[in-house]
Amino acid sequence: MSTTAITFIGGPTALLEYAGLRIVTDPTFDGPQVYESAAETTLVKTAGPAIARQDLGPVDLVLLSHHGHKDNVDWEGLELIAQGVPTLSTRQAANDLFGGSVIGLDNWESYDLGAVTITAMPALHGPPGSEPHVGPVIGFMLEAADEPTIYVSGDNASLPLVRQIAGRFAPVDIALLFAGAARIEAIDADLTLNSTDAATAAVALGARLVVGLHTEDWAHFSHTRAQLEAAFDSTGVLVSTPRGVRVDLGS
């Protein structure tokens, strides 16, 4: 059994050390800037990464919940993928992204890397019916012999899907929950878990530890890290993850 650790980099991005692999979630490494597009909502990044892409060291795997939004994979994130790092994502991402290293998974489909089995989890990036606007999204479940089970939610806002996942995998040892209650003008609803729903999701999953991501560094995140901490205040399961600091999650 190896030590599991996480380093929060910014937004949805973290470096997860698990079963001998170094894994990056939704890679965003650009500096602060405005992303404008005629076809998409303008997104504003307010802070750069705690660790630059060039300073990451070796990366064995990228877990990319989806590729259509810059707050999940930005220009520097695309550069990381283009270096040939194995990347698991949606079927659409595998079709659209260059480099040949992106492997598309359907819901509940698994992929093995080293000692780790990664299974794609269903996700919904907003309320029911928002799929045509936001595109497909997946989460991930990581399993390895004698290692904790880890759930990475990706940009999921659906508690019914969390309960469906829990029905198959609970209890989960560690849950990486993308929170922040992201909102845009085009959709009058949360696009990711709000703070209260994140706490509810943790209970449904039976999570021993929770790492909160996706609460900082972007102007369209409507719930802050402080609000997430308040929602988890009585639970004792939310892990403190200072920016750029490697945090031991146990073995």
PDB file of C-alpha atoms in Angstrom:
ATOM      1  CA  MET A   1       0.000   0.000   0.000  1.00  0.00           C
ATOM      2  CA  SER A   2       1.400   3.367  -1.070  1.00  0.00           C
ATOM      3  CA  THR A   3       0.734   6.816   0.338  1.00  0.00           C
ATOM      4  CA  THR A   4      -2.117   8.707  -1.300  1.00  0.00           C
ATOM      5  CA  ALA A   5      -1.562  12.461  -1.512  1.00  0.00           C
ATOM      6  CA  ILE A   6      -3.030  15.488  -3.235  1.00  0.00           C
ATOM      7  CA  THR A   7      -1.713  18.917  -4.169  1.00  0.00           C
ATOM      8  CA  PHE A   8      -4.297  21.578  -4.992  1.00  0.00           C
ATOM      9  CA  ILE A   9      -3.146  23.610  -7.993  1.00  0.00           C
ATOM     10  CA  GLY A  10      -6.170  25.802  -8.701  1.00  0.00           C
ATOM     11  CA  GLY A  11      -9.787  25.666  -9.851  1.00  0.00           C
ATOM     12  CA  PRO A  12     -10.563  22.022 -10.713  1.00  0.00           C
ATOM     13  CA  THR A  13      -6.902  21.111 -11.015  1.00  0.00           C
ATOM     14  CA  ALA A  14      -5.006  18.938  -8.562  1.00  0.00           C
ATOM     15  CA  LEU A  15      -2.090  16.537  -8.623  1.00  0.00           C
ATOM     16  CA  LEU A  16      -3.172  13.223  -7.130  1.00  0.00           C
ATOM     17  CA  GLU A  17      -0.588  10.619  -6.123  1.00  0.00           C
ATOM     18  CA  TYR A  18      -2.262   7.225  -6.068  1.00  0.00           C
ATOM     19  CA  ALA A  19      -1.014   3.629  -6.303  1.00  0.00           C
ATOM     20  CA  GLY A  20       2.277   4.721  -7.829  1.00  0.00           C
ATOM     21  CA  LEU A  21       0.710   7.075 -10.401  1.00  0.00           C
ATOM     22  CA  ARG A  22       0.838  10.866 -10.630  1.00  0.00           C
ATOM     23  CA  ILE A  23      -2.562  11.977 -11.877  1.00  0.00           C
ATOM     24  CA  VAL A  24      -3.741  15.467 -12.863  1.00  0.00           C
ATOM     25  CA  THR A  25      -7.431  16.379 -12.741  1.00  0.00           C
ATOM     26  CA  ASP A  26      -8.935  18.805 -15.298  1.00  0.00           C
ATOM     27  CA  PRO A  27      -5.700  20.604 -16.279  1.00  0.00           C
ATOM     28  CA  THR A  28      -5.852  24.408 -16.032  1.00  0.00           C
ATOM     29  CA  PHE A  29      -2.450  26.107 -15.930  1.00  0.00           C
ATOM     30  CA  ASP A  30      -2.988  29.462 -17.675  1.00  0.00           C
ATOM     31  CA  GLY A  31      -2.504  32.763 -15.907  1.00  0.00           C
ATOM     32  CA  PRO A  32      -5.437  35.090 -15.162  1.00  0.00           C
ATOM     33  CA  GLN A  33      -7.260  36.129 -18.321  1.00  0.00           C
ATOM     34  CA  VAL A  34     -10.590  36.472 -20.104  1.00  0.00           C
ATOM     35  CA  TYR A  35     -11.724  33.735 -22.479  1.00  0.00           C
ATOM     36  CA  GLU A  36     -14.086  35.122 -25.088  1.00  0.00           C
ATOM     37  CA  SER A  37     -15.834  33.169 -27.816  1.00  0.00           C
ATOM     38  CA  ALA A  38     -18.714  33.963 -30.129  1.00  0.00           C
ATOM     39  CA  ALA A  39     -20.092  30.477 -29.538  1.00  0.00           C
ATOM     40  CA  GLU A  40     -19.522  30.218 -25.780  1.00  0.00           C
ATOM     41  CA  THR A  41     -20.066  32.174 -22.578  1.00  0.00           C
ATOM     42  CA  THR A  42     -17.203  34.497 -21.646  1.00  0.00           C
ATOM     43  CA  LEU A  43     -15.235  33.038 -18.737  1.00  0.00           C
ATOM     44  CA  VAL A  44     -12.893  35.020 -16.485  1.00  0.00           C
ATOM     45  CA  LYS A  45      -9.952  33.370 -14.747  1.00  0.00           C
ATOM     46  CA  THR A  46      -8.931  35.379 -11.691  1.00  0.00           C
ATOM     47  CA  ALA A  47      -5.757  33.598 -10.511  1.00  0.00           C
ATOM     48  CA  GLY A  48      -2.977  31.501 -11.951  1.00  0.00           C
ATOM     49  CA  PRO A  49      -1.936  27.997 -10.883  1.00  0.00           C
ATOM     50  CA  ALA A  50      -0.026  27.272  -7.702  1.00  0.00           C
ATOM     51  CA  ILE A  51       2.315  25.121  -9.800  1.00  0.00           C
ATOM     52  CA  ALA A  52       3.179  25.922 -13.419  1.00  0.00           C
ATOM     53  CA  ARG A  53       2.768  23.182 -15.984  1.00  0.00           C
ATOM     54  CA  GLN A  54       6.527  23.144 -16.579  1.00  0.00           C
ATOM     55  CA  ASP A  55       7.151  22.521 -12.866  1.00  0.00           C
ATOM     56  CA  LEU A  56       4.764  19.597 -12.437  1.00  0.00           C
ATOM     57  CA  GLY A  57       7.317  16.860 -12.869  1.00  0.00           C
ATOM     58  CA  PRO A  58       6.291  13.567 -14.445  1.00  0.00           C
ATOM     59  CA  VAL A  59       2.576  13.015 -15.050  1.00  0.00           C
ATOM     60  CA  ASP A  60       1.261   9.509 -15.697  1.00  0.00           C
ATOM     61  CA  LEU A  61      -2.392  10.289 -16.371  1.00  0.00           C
ATOM     62  CA  VAL A  62      -4.821  13.158 -16.920  1.00  0.00           C
ATOM     63  CA  LEU A  63      -8.461  12.802 -15.885  1.00  0.00           C
ATOM     64  CA  LEU A  64     -10.410  15.248 -18.058  1.00  0.00           C
ATOM     65  CA  SER A  65     -14.105  15.448 -17.211  1.00  0.00           C
ATOM     66  CA  HIS A  66     -14.821  17.303 -20.466  1.00  0.00           C
ATOM     67  CA  HIS A  67     -13.036  19.480 -22.975  1.00  0.00           C
ATOM     68  CA  GLY A  68     -15.519  22.140 -24.048  1.00  0.00           C
ATOM     69  CA  HIS A  69     -14.916  24.724 -21.310  1.00  0.00           C
ATOM     70  CA  LYS A  70     -11.725  26.623 -20.518  1.00  0.00           C
ATOM     71  CA  ASP A  71     -12.254  26.240 -16.766  1.00  0.00           C
ATOM     72  CA  ASN A  72     -11.653  22.508 -17.204  1.00  0.00           C
ATOM     73  CA  VAL A  73      -8.901  22.483 -19.798  1.00  0.00           C
ATOM     74  CA  ASP A  74      -7.209  25.708 -20.847  1.00  0.00           C
ATOM     75  CA  TRP A  75      -4.410  26.431 -23.322  1.00  0.00           C
ATOM     76  CA  GLU A  76      -1.632  25.212 -21.024  1.00  0.00           C
ATOM     77  CA  GLY A  77      -3.750  22.195 -20.135  1.00  0.00           C
ATOM     78  CA  LEU A  78      -4.015  21.343 -23.814  1.00  0.00           C
ATOM     79  CA  GLU A  79      -0.225  21.631 -24.048  1.00  0.00           C
ATOM     80  CA  LEU A  80       0.104  19.026 -21.291  1.00  0.00           C
ATOM     81  CA  ILE A  81      -2.214  16.655 -23.134  1.00  0.00           C
ATOM     82  CA  ALA A  82      -0.414  17.316 -26.423  1.00  0.00           C
ATOM     83  CA  GLN A  83       2.814  16.013 -24.888  1.00  0.00           C
ATOM     84  CA  GLY A  84       1.288  12.548 -25.094  1.00  0.00           C
ATOM     85  CA  VAL A  85       0.253  12.075 -21.466  1.00  0.00           C
ATOM     86  CA  PRO A  86      -2.459   9.371 -21.376  1.00  0.00           C
ATOM     87  CA  THR A  87      -5.758  11.188 -20.901  1.00  0.00           C
ATOM     88  CA  LEU A  88      -9.142   9.716 -20.050  1.00  0.00           C
ATOM     89  CA  SER A  89     -12.214  11.709 -21.034  1.00  0.00           C
ATOM     90  CA  THR A  90     -15.484  11.568 -22.944  1.00  0.00           C
ATOM     91  CA  ARG A  91     -15.863   9.966 -26.355  1.00  0.00           C
ATOM     92  CA  GLN A  92     -16.373  13.426 -27.826  1.00  0.00           C
ATOM     93  CA  ALA A  93     -13.114  14.682 -26.331  1.00  0.00           C
ATOM     94  CA  ALA A  94     -11.247  11.715 -27.789  1.00  0.00           C
ATOM     95  CA  ASN A  95     -12.716  12.567 -31.192  1.00  0.00           C
ATOM     96  CA  ASP A  96     -12.007  16.305 -31.005  1.00  0.00           C
ATOM     97  CA  LEU A  97      -8.633  16.641 -29.286  1.00  0.00           C
ATOM     98  CA  PHE A  98      -5.364  16.256 -31.130  1.00  0.00           C
ATOM     99  CA  GLY A  99      -2.356  14.216 -30.093  1.00  0.00           C
ATOM    100  CA  GLY A 100      -3.771  10.700 -30.033  1.00  0.00           C
ATOM    101  CA  SER A 101      -3.349  10.296 -26.274  1.00  0.00           C
ATOM    102  CA  VAL A 102      -6.995  10.963 -25.338  1.00  0.00           C
ATOM    103  CA  ILE A 103      -8.984   7.805 -24.626  1.00  0.00           C
ATOM    104  CA  GLY A 104     -12.754   8.198 -24.655  1.00  0.00           C
ATOM    105  CA  LEU A 105     -14.880   6.257 -22.192  1.00  0.00           C
ATOM    106  CA  ASP A 106     -18.606   5.635 -21.952  1.00  0.00           C
ATOM    107  CA  ASN A 107     -20.339   5.628 -18.578  1.00  0.00           C
ATOM    108  CA  TRP A 108     -19.282   2.596 -16.483  1.00  0.00           C
ATOM    109  CA  GLU A 109     -16.508   1.697 -18.936  1.00  0.00           C
ATOM    110  CA  SER A 110     -13.133   0.919 -17.336  1.00  0.00           C
ATOM    111  CA  TYR A 111      -9.496   1.435 -18.281  1.00  0.00           C
ATOM    112  CA  ASP A 112      -6.463  -0.071 -16.551  1.00  0.00           C
ATOM    113  CA  LEU A 113      -3.175   1.757 -16.070  1.00  0.00           C
ATOM    114  CA  GLY A 114      -0.533   0.123 -13.927  1.00  0.00           C
ATOM    115  CA  ALA A 115      -2.270  -1.286 -10.872  1.00  0.00           C
ATOM    116  CA  VAL A 116      -5.175   1.161 -11.155  1.00  0.00           C
ATOM    117  CA  THR A 117      -8.604   0.585 -12.682  1.00  0.00           C
ATOM    118  CA  ILE A 118     -10.338   3.810 -13.685  1.00  0.00           C
ATOM    119  CA  THR A 119     -14.070   3.618 -14.382  1.00  0.00           C
ATOM    120  CA  ALA A 120     -16.052   6.412 -16.022  1.00  0.00           C
ATOM    121  CA  MET A 121     -18.895   7.706 -13.859  1.00  0.00           C
ATOM    122  CA  PRO A 122     -22.047   9.403 -15.173  1.00  0.00           C
ATOM    123  CA  ALA A 123     -22.244  13.166 -14.706  1.00  0.00           C
ATOM    124  CA  LEU A 124     -24.606  15.981 -15.652  1.00  0.00           C
ATOM    125  CA  HIS A 125     -23.149  19.477 -16.007  1.00  0.00           C
ATOM    126  CA  GLY A 126     -26.298  21.340 -14.986  1.00  0.00           C
ATOM    127  CA  PRO A 127     -30.021  20.668 -14.711  1.00  0.00           C
ATOM    128  CA  PRO A 128     -31.757  17.970 -16.785  1.00  0.00           C
ATOM    129  CA  GLY A 129     -32.006  19.151 -20.380  1.00  0.00           C
ATOM    130  CA  SER A 130     -28.794  21.186 -20.325  1.00  0.00           C
ATOM    131  CA  GLU A 131     -26.774  18.564 -22.188  1.00  0.00           C
ATOM    132  CA  PRO A 132     -27.098  20.174 -25.661  1.00  0.00           C
ATOM    133  CA  HIS A 133     -25.643  23.411 -24.277  1.00  0.00           C
ATOM    134  CA  VAL A 134     -22.861  22.077 -22.053  1.00  0.00           C
ATOM    135  CA  GLY A 135     -21.956  18.818 -23.814  1.00  0.00           C
ATOM    136  CA  PRO A 136     -21.065  15.419 -22.363  1.00  0.00           C
ATOM    137  CA  VAL A 137     -19.247  15.150 -19.035  1.00  0.00           C
ATOM    138  CA  ILE A 138     -17.924  12.223 -17.007  1.00  0.00           C
ATOM    139  CA  GLY A 139     -16.476  11.589 -13.575  1.00  0.00           C
ATOM    140  CA  PHE A 140     -14.129   8.815 -12.516  1.00  0.00           C
ATOM    141  CA  MET A 141     -13.764   6.067  -9.920  1.00  0.00           C
ATOM    142  CA  LEU A 142     -10.235   4.905  -9.103  1.00  0.00           C
ATOM    143  CA  GLU A 143      -9.610   1.477  -7.617  1.00  0.00           C
ATOM    144  CA  ALA A 144      -6.478  -0.543  -6.872  1.00  0.00           C
ATOM    145  CA  ALA A 145      -5.726  -3.518  -4.661  1.00  0.00           C
ATOM    146  CA  ASP A 146      -4.993  -2.488  -1.056  1.00  0.00           C
ATOM    147  CA  GLU A 147      -5.568   1.188  -1.910  1.00  0.00           C
ATOM    148  CA  PRO A 148      -8.429   3.549  -1.037  1.00  0.00           C
ATOM    149  CA  THR A 149     -11.238   3.936  -3.548  1.00  0.00           C
ATOM    150  CA  ILE A 150     -11.345   7.470  -4.954  1.00  0.00           C
ATOM    151  CA  TYR A 151     -14.258   9.188  -6.686  1.00  0.00           C
ATOM    152  CA  VAL A 152     -13.569  12.224  -8.887  1.00  0.00           C
ATOM    153  CA  SER A 153     -16.879  13.906  -9.628  1.00  0.00           C
ATOM    154  CA  GLY A 154     -15.922  16.123 -12.541  1.00  0.00           C
ATOM    155  CA  ASP A 155     -18.387  18.907 -13.326  1.00  0.00           C
ATOM    156  CA  ASN A 156     -21.440  17.046 -12.052  1.00  0.00           C
ATOM    157  CA  ALA A 157     -24.427  18.872 -10.559  1.00  0.00           C
ATOM    158  CA  SER A 158     -26.779  15.892 -10.221  1.00  0.00           C
ATOM    159  CA  LEU A 159     -27.436  14.334  -6.812  1.00  0.00           C
ATOM    160  CA  PRO A 160     -29.549  11.547  -8.381  1.00  0.00           C
ATOM    161  CA  LEU A 161     -26.459  10.496 -10.347  1.00  0.00           C
ATOM    162  CA  VAL A 162     -24.358  10.620  -7.180  1.00  0.00           C
ATOM    163  CA  ARG A 163     -26.865   8.305  -5.515  1.00  0.00           C
ATOM    164  CA  GLN A 164     -26.724   5.996  -8.531  1.00  0.00           C
ATOM    165  CA  ILE A 165     -22.935   5.876  -8.231  1.00  0.00           C
ATOM    166  CA  ALA A 166     -23.200   5.278  -4.494  1.00  0.00           C
ATOM    167  CA  GLY A 167     -25.483   2.333  -5.167  1.00  0.00           C
ATOM    168  CA  ARG A 168     -22.624   0.646  -6.996  1.00  0.00           C
ATOM    169  CA  PHE A 169     -19.551   1.828  -5.102  1.00  0.00           C
ATOM    170  CA  ALA A 170     -20.391   3.142  -1.624  1.00  0.00           C
ATOM    171  CA  PRO A 171     -18.720   3.483   0.734  1.00  0.00           C
ATOM    172  CA  VAL A 172     -16.065   5.489  -1.084  1.00  0.00           C
ATOM    173  CA  ASP A 173     -12.872   6.221   0.835  1.00  0.00           C
ATOM    174  CA  ILE A 174     -12.050   9.589  -0.731  1.00  0.00           C
ATOM    175  CA  ALA A 175     -14.300  11.870  -2.795  1.00  0.00           C
ATOM    176  CA  LEU A 176     -12.893  14.691  -4.915  1.00  0.00           C
ATOM    177  CA  LEU A 177     -15.976  16.855  -5.354  1.00  0.00           C
ATOM    178  CA  PHE A 178     -16.144  19.679  -7.900  1.00  0.00           C
ATOM    179  CA  ALA A 179     -18.261  22.276  -6.119  1.00  0.00           C
ATOM    180  CA  GLY A 180     -18.500  26.065  -6.441  1.00  0.00           C
ATOM    181  CA  ALA A 181     -22.056  26.170  -7.856  1.00  0.00           C
ATOM    182  CA  ALA A 182     -20.823  27.382 -11.239  1.00  0.00           C
ATOM    183  CA  ARG A 183     -23.371  29.554 -13.041  1.00  0.00           C
ATOM    184  CA  ILE A 184     -23.650  31.248 -16.432  1.00  0.00           C
ATOM    185  CA  GLU A 185     -26.306  33.565 -17.876  1.00  0.00           C
ATOM    186  CA  ALA A 186     -27.506  31.035 -20.457  1.00  0.00           C
ATOM    187  CA  ILE A 187     -28.609  28.505 -17.817  1.00  0.00           C
ATOM    188  CA  ASP A 188     -30.437  29.632 -14.677  1.00  0.00           C
ATOM    189  CA  ALA A 189     -29.192  26.797 -12.475  1.00  0.00           C
ATOM    190  CA  ASP A 190     -26.055  25.444 -10.844  1.00  0.00           C
ATOM    191  CA  LEU A 191     -23.709  23.720 -13.290  1.00  0.00           C
ATOM    192  CA  THR A 192     -21.704  22.036 -10.527  1.00  0.00           C
ATOM    193  CA  LEU A 193     -22.535  21.026  -6.972  1.00  0.00           C
ATOM    194  CA  ASN A 194     -23.350  23.843  -4.597  1.00  0.00           C
ATOM    195  CA  SER A 195     -21.927  23.627  -1.097  1.00  0.00           C
ATOM    196  CA  THR A 196     -24.986  22.027   0.494  1.00  0.00           C
ATOM    197  CA  ASP A 197     -25.312  19.474  -2.296  1.00  0.00           C
ATOM    198  CA  ALA A 198     -21.616  18.628  -1.993  1.00  0.00           C
ATOM    199  CA  ALA A 199     -22.143  17.784   1.679  1.00  0.00           C
ATOM    200  CA  THR A 200     -25.195  15.701   0.748  1.00  0.00           C
ATOM    201  CA  ALA A 201     -23.179  13.900  -1.922  1.00  0.00           C
ATOM    202  CA  ALA A 202     -20.468  13.054   0.598  1.00  0.00           C
ATOM    203  CA  VAL A 203     -23.040  11.439   2.891  1.00  0.00           C
ATOM    204  CA  ALA A 204     -24.573   9.459   0.025  1.00  0.00           C
ATOM    205  CA  LEU A 205     -21.138   8.182  -0.976  1.00  0.00           C
ATOM    206  CA  GLY A 206     -20.192   7.313   2.593  1.00  0.00           C
ATOM    207  CA  ALA A 207     -16.968   9.223   2.003  1.00  0.00           C
ATOM    208  CA  ARG A 208     -14.319   8.980   4.708  1.00  0.00           C
ATOM    209  CA  LEU A 209     -12.531  12.057   3.344  1.00  0.00           C
ATOM    210  CA  VAL A 210     -13.605  14.806   0.949  1.00  0.00           C
ATOM    211  CA  VAL A 211     -11.374  17.056  -1.135  1.00  0.00           C
ATOM    212  CA  GLY A 212     -13.204  20.126  -2.405  1.00  0.00           C
ATOM    213  CA  LEU A 213     -12.176  21.426  -5.826  1.00  0.00           C
ATOM    214  CA  HIS A 214     -13.658  23.912  -8.314  1.00  0.00           C
ATOM    215  CA  THR A 215     -14.417  26.667  -5.762  1.00  0.00           C
ATOM    216  CA  GLU A 216     -11.662  29.182  -6.565  1.00  0.00           C
ATOM    217  CA  ASP A 217     -10.030  31.172  -9.366  1.00  0.00           C
ATOM    218  CA  TRP A 218     -12.990  31.674 -11.737  1.00  0.00           C
ATOM    219  CA  ALA A 219     -15.532  34.501 -11.674  1.00  0.00           C
ATOM    220  CA  HIS A 220     -18.510  32.278 -12.529  1.00  0.00           C
ATOM    221  CA  PHE A 221     -18.101  30.107  -9.419  1.00  0.00           C
ATOM    222  CA  SER A 222     -20.883  31.416  -7.171  1.00  0.00           C
ATOM    223  CA  HIS A 223     -19.964  29.515  -3.977  1.00  0.00           C
ATOM    224  CA  THR A 224     -16.619  30.096  -2.295  1.00  0.00           C
ATOM    225  CA  ARG A 225     -14.283  27.780  -0.453  1.00  0.00           C
ATOM    226  CA  ALA A 226     -15.511  29.344   2.798  1.00  0.00           C
ATOM    227  CA  GLN A 227     -19.092  28.387   1.960  1.00  0.00           C
ATOM    228  CA  LEU A 228     -18.006  24.824   1.223  1.00  0.00           C
ATOM    229  CA  GLU A 229     -16.178  24.642   4.546  1.00  0.00           C
ATOM    230  CA  ALA A 230     -19.270  25.928   6.349  1.00  0.00           C
ATOM    231  CA  ALA A 231     -21.422  23.221   4.753  1.00  0.00           C
ATOM    232  CA  PHE A 232     -19.007  20.549   5.986  1.00  0.00           C
ATOM    233  CA  ASP A 233     -18.340  22.161   9.370  1.00  0.00           C
ATOM    234  CA  SER A 234     -20.024  19.486  11.483  1.00  0.00           C
ATOM    235  CA  THR A 235     -18.820  16.486   9.458  1.00  0.00           C
ATOM    236  CA  GLY A 236     -15.060  16.452   9.996  1.00  0.00           C
ATOM    237  CA  VAL A 237     -14.454  14.895   6.571  1.00  0.00           C
ATOM    238  CA  LEU A 238     -13.405  17.915   4.478  1.00  0.00           C
ATOM    239  CA  VAL A 239      -9.636  18.005   3.982  1.00  0.00           C
ATOM    240  CA  SER A 240      -7.719  21.280   4.184  1.00  0.00           C
ATOM    241  CA  THR A 241      -5.819  21.709   0.911  1.00  0.00           C
ATOM    242  CA  PRO A 242      -3.713  24.897   0.888  1.00  0.00           C
ATOM    243  CA  ARG A 243      -2.622  25.965  -2.595  1.00  0.00           C
ATOM    244  CA  GLY A 244       0.491  24.201  -3.797  1.00  0.00           C
ATOM    245  CA  VAL A 245       0.921  22.136  -0.624  1.00  0.00           C
ATOM    246  CA  ARG A 246       1.162  18.354  -0.795  1.00  0.00           C
ATOM    247  CA  VAL A 247      -1.409  16.889   1.606  1.00  0.00           C
ATOM    248  CA  ASP A 248      -1.169  13.281   2.784  1.00  0.00           C
ATOM    249  CA  LEU A 249      -4.506  11.480   2.484  1.00  0.00           C
ATOM    250  CA  GLY A 250      -3.282   8.322   4.192  1.00  0.00           C
ATOM    251  CA  SER A 251      -2.405   4.858   2.998  1.00  0.00           C
TER     252      SER A 251
END
